[in-house]
Amino acid sequence: MHMQGNPKTMQEAPKYDDVFAEVNRYFIEQIARCEQAGIAKEKLLLDPGFGFGKNLSHKLFITGAPG
């Protein structure tokens, strides 16, 4: 699951230059780590971490919802 910061600080004014690019980069890195560990992509579930270091505008942007 993507999260900015740590559980104690993640909701303190979350800021991204490009939230989609950062979450995407995180997933690419984690997928590679899983594949190196022998886990097939088809077995993975990607969680963008809504509510974990993201505000409403970040969530709307990630989902493509108008906002």
Short mmCIF file of C-alpha atoms in Angstrom, two decimals:
data_model
loop_
_atom_site.label_atom_id
_atom_site.label_comp_id
_atom_site.label_asym_id
_atom_site.label_seq_id
_atom_site.Cartn_x
_atom_site.Cartn_y
_atom_site.Cartn_z
CA MET A 1 0.00 0.00 0.00
CA HIS A 2 1.31 3.42 -0.90
CA MET A 3 1.66 5.87 1.98
CA GLN A 4 3.48 9.19 2.21
CA GLY A 5 5.57 9.48 5.37
CA ASN A 6 4.80 7.22 8.29
CA PRO A 7 1.55 6.48 10.16
CA LYS A 8 2.17 9.28 12.68
CA THR A 9 2.87 12.00 10.09
CA MET A 10 1.15 10.89 6.87
CA GLN A 11 -1.86 13.22 7.23
CA GLU A 12 0.14 16.32 8.21
CA ALA A 13 -0.28 18.40 5.04
CA PRO A 14 0.41 15.70 2.43
CA LYS A 15 2.13 17.25 -0.59
CA TYR A 16 3.08 15.74 -3.93
CA ASP A 17 4.64 17.33 -6.99
CA ASP A 18 2.86 14.64 -9.04
CA VAL A 19 0.77 12.23 -6.95
CA PHE A 20 0.06 9.89 -9.87
CA ALA A 21 3.73 9.62 -10.85
CA GLU A 22 4.81 8.98 -7.25
CA VAL A 23 2.21 6.26 -6.64
CA ASN A 24 2.98 4.71 -10.05
CA ARG A 25 6.73 4.71 -9.34
CA TYR A 26 6.07 3.09 -5.93
CA PHE A 27 4.01 0.32 -7.56
CA ILE A 28 6.62 -0.34 -10.25
CA GLU A 29 9.28 -0.76 -7.55
CA GLN A 30 7.10 -2.99 -5.37
CA ILE A 31 6.01 -5.18 -8.29
CA ALA A 32 9.67 -5.72 -9.21
CA ARG A 33 10.50 -6.68 -5.61
CA CYS A 34 7.61 -9.16 -5.54
CA GLU A 35 8.63 -10.71 -8.86
CA GLN A 36 12.21 -11.07 -7.61
CA ALA A 37 10.79 -12.92 -4.60
CA GLY A 38 8.94 -15.30 -6.94
CA ILE A 39 5.45 -13.79 -6.66
CA ALA A 40 3.57 -13.55 -9.97
CA LYS A 41 2.04 -10.21 -10.98
CA GLU A 42 -1.33 -11.92 -11.27
CA LYS A 43 -1.26 -12.61 -7.52
CA LEU A 44 -0.76 -8.96 -6.54
CA LEU A 45 -3.34 -6.43 -5.41
CA LEU A 46 -2.32 -2.78 -5.71
CA ASP A 47 -3.64 -0.39 -3.07
CA PRO A 48 -3.07 3.33 -3.75
CA GLY A 49 -3.59 4.02 -0.05
CA PHE A 50 -6.59 6.33 -0.09
CA GLY A 51 -6.66 8.08 3.27
CA PHE A 52 -2.99 7.35 3.91
CA GLY A 53 -1.09 10.56 3.23
CA LYS A 54 -3.47 11.83 0.57
CA ASN A 55 -6.10 14.53 0.60
CA LEU A 56 -9.34 14.61 -1.41
CA SER A 57 -7.77 16.25 -4.46
CA HIS A 58 -5.05 13.57 -4.54
CA LYS A 59 -7.67 10.81 -4.38
CA LEU A 60 -9.77 12.38 -7.14
CA PHE A 61 -6.73 12.80 -9.38
CA ILE A 62 -5.61 9.17 -8.91
CA THR A 63 -9.08 7.81 -9.71
CA GLY A 64 -9.59 10.18 -12.64
CA ALA A 65 -12.73 11.60 -11.04
CA PRO A 66 -13.61 15.19 -11.86
CA GLY A 67 -12.76 17.53 -9.05
#
